[in-house]
PDB file of C-alpha atoms in Angstrom:
ATOM      1  CA  UNK A   1     -42.104   3.923  65.233  1.00 42.00           C
ATOM      2  CA  UNK A   2     -42.289   2.859  68.906  1.00 51.00           C
ATOM      3  CA  UNK A   3     -41.172  -0.641  69.696  1.00 69.00           C
ATOM      4  CA  UNK A   4     -42.890  -2.504  72.470  1.00 84.00           C
ATOM      5  CA  UNK A   5     -40.677  -2.797  75.536  1.00 86.00           C
ATOM      6  CA  UNK A   6     -39.617  -6.296  76.442  1.00 91.00           C
ATOM      7  CA  UNK A   7     -38.638  -7.447  79.903  1.00 93.00           C
ATOM      8  CA  UNK A   8     -35.740  -9.776  80.611  1.00 93.00           C
ATOM      9  CA  UNK A   9     -34.729 -11.226  83.977  1.00 95.00           C
ATOM     10  CA  UNK A  10     -32.005 -13.128  85.767  1.00 95.00           C
ATOM     11  CA  UNK A  11     -33.260 -14.849  88.922  1.00 97.00           C
ATOM     12  CA  UNK A  12     -30.917 -16.604  91.357  1.00 97.00           C
ATOM     13  CA  UNK A  13     -31.805 -18.579  94.476  1.00 97.00           C
ATOM     14  CA  UNK A  14     -29.209 -20.140  96.815  1.00 97.00           C
ATOM     15  CA  UNK A  15     -30.263 -22.079  99.911  1.00 96.00           C
ATOM     16  CA  UNK A  16     -27.047 -23.967 100.601  1.00 94.00           C
ATOM     17  CA  UNK A  17     -23.443 -22.856 100.623  1.00 90.00           C
ATOM     18  CA  UNK A  18     -20.870 -25.223 102.099  1.00 85.00           C
ATOM     19  CA  UNK A  19     -19.248 -22.310 103.985  1.00 88.00           C
ATOM     20  CA  UNK A  20     -22.373 -20.618 105.424  1.00 91.00           C
ATOM     21  CA  UNK A  21     -25.446 -21.584 107.392  1.00 93.00           C
ATOM     22  CA  UNK A  22     -28.189 -22.965 105.120  1.00 94.00           C
ATOM     23  CA  UNK A  23     -31.226 -20.874 104.281  1.00 95.00           C
ATOM     24  CA  UNK A  24     -34.724 -22.319 104.162  1.00 96.00           C
ATOM     25  CA  UNK A  25     -36.580 -20.153 101.672  1.00 96.00           C
ATOM     26  CA  UNK A  26     -34.191 -18.481  99.192  1.00 97.00           C
ATOM     27  CA  UNK A  27     -34.806 -20.976  96.384  1.00 97.00           C
ATOM     28  CA  UNK A  28     -38.555 -20.898  97.004  1.00 97.00           C
ATOM     29  CA  UNK A  29     -38.555 -17.087  96.905  1.00 97.00           C
ATOM     30  CA  UNK A  30     -36.562 -17.132  93.657  1.00 97.00           C
ATOM     31  CA  UNK A  31     -39.012 -19.649  92.143  1.00 97.00           C
ATOM     32  CA  UNK A  32     -41.914 -17.367  93.087  1.00 98.00           C
ATOM     33  CA  UNK A  33     -40.253 -14.366  91.436  1.00 97.00           C
ATOM     34  CA  UNK A  34     -39.431 -16.473  88.339  1.00 98.00           C
ATOM     35  CA  UNK A  35     -43.064 -17.596  88.106  1.00 98.00           C
ATOM     36  CA  UNK A  36     -44.316 -14.027  88.550  1.00 98.00           C
ATOM     37  CA  UNK A  37     -42.037 -12.762  85.756  1.00 97.00           C
ATOM     38  CA  UNK A  38     -43.252 -15.595  83.507  1.00 97.00           C
ATOM     39  CA  UNK A  39     -46.881 -14.679  84.238  1.00 97.00           C
ATOM     40  CA  UNK A  40     -46.045 -11.150  83.151  1.00 96.00           C
ATOM     41  CA  UNK A  41     -44.810 -12.628  79.850  1.00 95.00           C
ATOM     42  CA  UNK A  42     -41.174 -11.585  80.177  1.00 95.00           C
ATOM     43  CA  UNK A  43     -39.263 -12.244  76.965  1.00 93.00           C
ATOM     44  CA  UNK A  44     -36.732 -14.379  78.854  1.00 92.00           C
ATOM     45  CA  UNK A  45     -36.242 -15.401  82.484  1.00 95.00           C
ATOM     46  CA  UNK A  46     -32.859 -16.958  83.192  1.00 95.00           C
ATOM     47  CA  UNK A  47     -33.305 -19.003  86.380  1.00 97.00           C
ATOM     48  CA  UNK A  48     -30.392 -20.270  88.495  1.00 97.00           C
ATOM     49  CA  UNK A  49     -31.087 -22.632  91.412  1.00 96.00           C
ATOM     50  CA  UNK A  50     -30.155 -26.139  92.507  1.00 94.00           C
ATOM     51  CA  UNK A  51     -31.804 -28.597  90.118  1.00 92.00           C
ATOM     52  CA  UNK A  52     -33.136 -25.889  87.777  1.00 94.00           C
ATOM     53  CA  UNK A  53     -33.563 -26.635  84.067  1.00 93.00           C
ATOM     54  CA  UNK A  54     -30.521 -25.851  81.899  1.00 91.00           C
ATOM     55  CA  UNK A  55     -30.177 -22.285  80.585  1.00 90.00           C
ATOM     56  CA  UNK A  56     -30.696 -22.113  76.802  1.00 83.00           C
ATOM     57  CA  UNK A  57     -27.841 -20.499  74.869  1.00 77.00           C
ATOM     58  CA  UNK A  58     -28.531 -18.120  71.980  1.00 68.00           C
ATOM     59  CA  UNK A  59     -26.029 -19.964  69.813  1.00 65.00           C
ATOM     60  CA  UNK A  60     -27.780 -23.263  70.530  1.00 65.00           C
ATOM     61  CA  UNK A  61     -27.289 -25.804  73.250  1.00 68.00           C
ATOM     62  CA  UNK A  62     -27.544 -24.988  76.928  1.00 78.00           C
ATOM     63  CA  UNK A  63     -25.539 -24.533  80.105  1.00 86.00           C
ATOM     64  CA  UNK A  64     -26.031 -25.578  83.694  1.00 91.00           C
ATOM     65  CA  UNK A  65     -28.310 -23.478  85.883  1.00 93.00           C
ATOM     66  CA  UNK A  66     -26.507 -24.435  89.102  1.00 94.00           C
ATOM     67  CA  UNK A  67     -25.953 -21.200  91.049  1.00 95.00           C
ATOM     68  CA  UNK A  68     -22.187 -21.581  91.356  1.00 94.00           C
ATOM     69  CA  UNK A  69     -19.630 -18.857  90.800  1.00 93.00           C
ATOM     70  CA  UNK A  70     -18.271 -20.604  87.700  1.00 92.00           C
ATOM     71  CA  UNK A  71     -21.624 -21.293  86.051  1.00 93.00           C
ATOM     72  CA  UNK A  72     -23.064 -17.838  86.687  1.00 93.00           C
ATOM     73  CA  UNK A  73     -19.946 -15.921  85.635  1.00 92.00           C
ATOM     74  CA  UNK A  74     -19.639 -18.040  82.463  1.00 91.00           C
ATOM     75  CA  UNK A  75     -23.278 -17.273  81.629  1.00 91.00           C
ATOM     76  CA  UNK A  76     -22.835 -13.544  82.298  1.00 89.00           C
ATOM     77  CA  UNK A  77     -19.652 -13.414  80.217  1.00 87.00           C
ATOM     78  CA  UNK A  78     -21.402 -15.074  77.247  1.00 86.00           C
ATOM     79  CA  UNK A  79     -24.758 -13.293  77.470  1.00 85.00           C
ATOM     80  CA  UNK A  80     -23.408  -9.815  78.133  1.00 81.00           C
ATOM     81  CA  UNK A  81     -20.418  -9.877  75.793  1.00 79.00           C
ATOM     82  CA  UNK A  82     -22.276  -7.360  73.602  1.00 77.00           C
ATOM     83  CA  UNK A  83     -25.362  -5.153  74.059  1.00 79.00           C
ATOM     84  CA  UNK A  84     -28.540  -6.979  73.075  1.00 79.00           C
ATOM     85  CA  UNK A  85     -31.459  -5.032  74.550  1.00 85.00           C
ATOM     86  CA  UNK A  86     -33.405  -2.374  72.704  1.00 85.00           C
ATOM     87  CA  UNK A  87     -33.580   1.121  74.265  1.00 83.00           C
ATOM     88  CA  UNK A  88     -37.135   0.424  75.467  1.00 85.00           C
ATOM     89  CA  UNK A  89     -36.303  -2.934  77.105  1.00 88.00           C
ATOM     90  CA  UNK A  90     -35.821  -3.608  80.820  1.00 89.00           C
ATOM     91  CA  UNK A  91     -33.492  -6.010  82.593  1.00 90.00           C
ATOM     92  CA  UNK A  92     -34.320  -7.246  86.110  1.00 93.00           C
ATOM     93  CA  UNK A  93     -31.937  -9.065  88.451  1.00 94.00           C
ATOM     94  CA  UNK A  94     -33.262 -10.890  91.537  1.00 96.00           C
ATOM     95  CA  UNK A  95     -31.049 -12.629  94.091  1.00 96.00           C
ATOM     96  CA  UNK A  96     -32.190 -14.595  97.153  1.00 97.00           C
ATOM     97  CA  UNK A  97     -29.372 -15.915  99.305  1.00 96.00           C
ATOM     98  CA  UNK A  98     -26.500 -14.798 101.489  1.00 95.00           C
ATOM     99  CA  UNK A  99     -24.752 -11.504 100.912  1.00 94.00           C
ATOM    100  CA  UNK A 100     -21.530 -10.365 102.496  1.00 92.00           C
ATOM    101  CA  UNK A 101     -19.834  -6.994 102.944  1.00 93.00           C
ATOM    102  CA  UNK A 102     -16.013  -7.101 102.923  1.00 92.00           C
ATOM    103  CA  UNK A 103     -13.712  -4.080 102.794  1.00 91.00           C
ATOM    104  CA  UNK A 104     -16.622  -1.729 101.996  1.00 92.00           C
ATOM    105  CA  UNK A 105     -17.706  -3.921  99.037  1.00 92.00           C
ATOM    106  CA  UNK A 106     -20.899  -5.986  98.720  1.00 95.00           C
ATOM    107  CA  UNK A 107     -20.796  -9.584  97.462  1.00 95.00           C
ATOM    108  CA  UNK A 108     -23.454 -12.151  96.515  1.00 96.00           C
ATOM    109  CA  UNK A 109     -22.582 -15.580  97.889  1.00 96.00           C
ATOM    110  CA  UNK A 110     -23.242 -18.481  95.522  1.00 95.00           C
ATOM    111  CA  UNK A 111     -23.247 -22.234  96.244  1.00 94.00           C
ATOM    112  CA  UNK A 112     -19.460 -22.442  96.140  1.00 93.00           C
ATOM    113  CA  UNK A 113     -18.523 -18.961  97.377  1.00 93.00           C
ATOM    114  CA  UNK A 114     -16.008 -18.811 100.201  1.00 91.00           C
ATOM    115  CA  UNK A 115     -16.320 -15.932 102.687  1.00 92.00           C
ATOM    116  CA  UNK A 116     -12.556 -16.088 103.190  1.00 91.00           C
ATOM    117  CA  UNK A 117     -11.856 -15.520  99.482  1.00 91.00           C
ATOM    118  CA  UNK A 118     -14.670 -13.344  98.123  1.00 91.00           C
ATOM    119  CA  UNK A 119     -12.458 -11.658  95.524  1.00 88.00           C
ATOM    120  CA  UNK A 120     -12.089 -14.961  93.650  1.00 89.00           C
ATOM    121  CA  UNK A 121     -15.270 -16.854  94.474  1.00 90.00           C
ATOM    122  CA  UNK A 122     -18.202 -14.460  95.014  1.00 94.00           C
ATOM    123  CA  UNK A 123     -20.035 -11.968  92.803  1.00 94.00           C
ATOM    124  CA  UNK A 124     -19.023  -8.408  93.597  1.00 94.00           C
ATOM    125  CA  UNK A 125     -22.207  -6.357  93.233  1.00 93.00           C
ATOM    126  CA  UNK A 126     -20.388  -3.358  91.731  1.00 90.00           C
ATOM    127  CA  UNK A 127     -18.780  -5.531  89.019  1.00 89.00           C
ATOM    128  CA  UNK A 128     -22.045  -7.369  88.351  1.00 91.00           C
ATOM    129  CA  UNK A 129     -23.909  -4.081  87.860  1.00 88.00           C
ATOM    130  CA  UNK A 130     -21.238  -2.856  85.428  1.00 85.00           C
ATOM    131  CA  UNK A 131     -21.423  -6.096  83.449  1.00 84.00           C
ATOM    132  CA  UNK A 132     -25.220  -6.023  83.261  1.00 83.00           C
ATOM    133  CA  UNK A 133     -25.112  -2.439  82.053  1.00 78.00           C
ATOM    134  CA  UNK A 134     -23.307  -3.914  79.052  1.00 70.00           C
ATOM    135  CA  UNK A 135     -26.716  -5.171  77.940  1.00 66.00           C
ATOM    136  CA  UNK A 136     -27.393  -1.681  76.652  1.00 61.00           C
ATOM    137  CA  UNK A 137     -29.904  -0.622  79.313  1.00 52.00           C
ATOM    138  CA  UNK A 138     -30.168   0.449  82.897  1.00 50.00           C
ATOM    139  CA  UNK A 139     -30.932  -2.405  85.244  1.00 54.00           C
ATOM    140  CA  UNK A 140     -33.155  -3.017  88.240  1.00 53.00           C
ATOM    141  CA  UNK A 141     -31.821  -5.027  91.172  1.00 56.00           C
ATOM    142  CA  UNK A 142     -34.163  -6.859  93.521  1.00 54.00           C
ATOM    143  CA  UNK A 143     -32.760  -8.859  96.394  1.00 53.00           C
ATOM    144  CA  UNK A 144     -33.827 -10.794  99.428  1.00 55.00           C
ATOM    145  CA  UNK A 145     -30.989 -11.697 101.748  1.00 50.00           C
TER     146      UNK A 145
END
């Protein structure tokens, strides 16, 4: 019996980082992508941006949707601790904000990321991809930097 594929998404928009020049449209672009995914009736769209509504937790309650290194890594650790997607499901990841390449590695810069200490305060794209693969499916990355 075929199960209908469901789409899931994580959308992140970061205009301001205290260590980098501000961006004007990253949060707006992320909001547009979030709205588009919602129109397409995605099962869940996790949206991280300044002032965004809290992220609901599967076990009840919620967590902050501020796009900081701590908040996003805590969410990823909880949500992707075990596979949860069916084989037919899709997971999308969209990031709008600053990116940085250091020592041949790509990083996503969050609100509190420090370009001088990316190993401890920025999302390493390679590690993020590996963690998202823990959902049980291949992933699609979309970015606007």
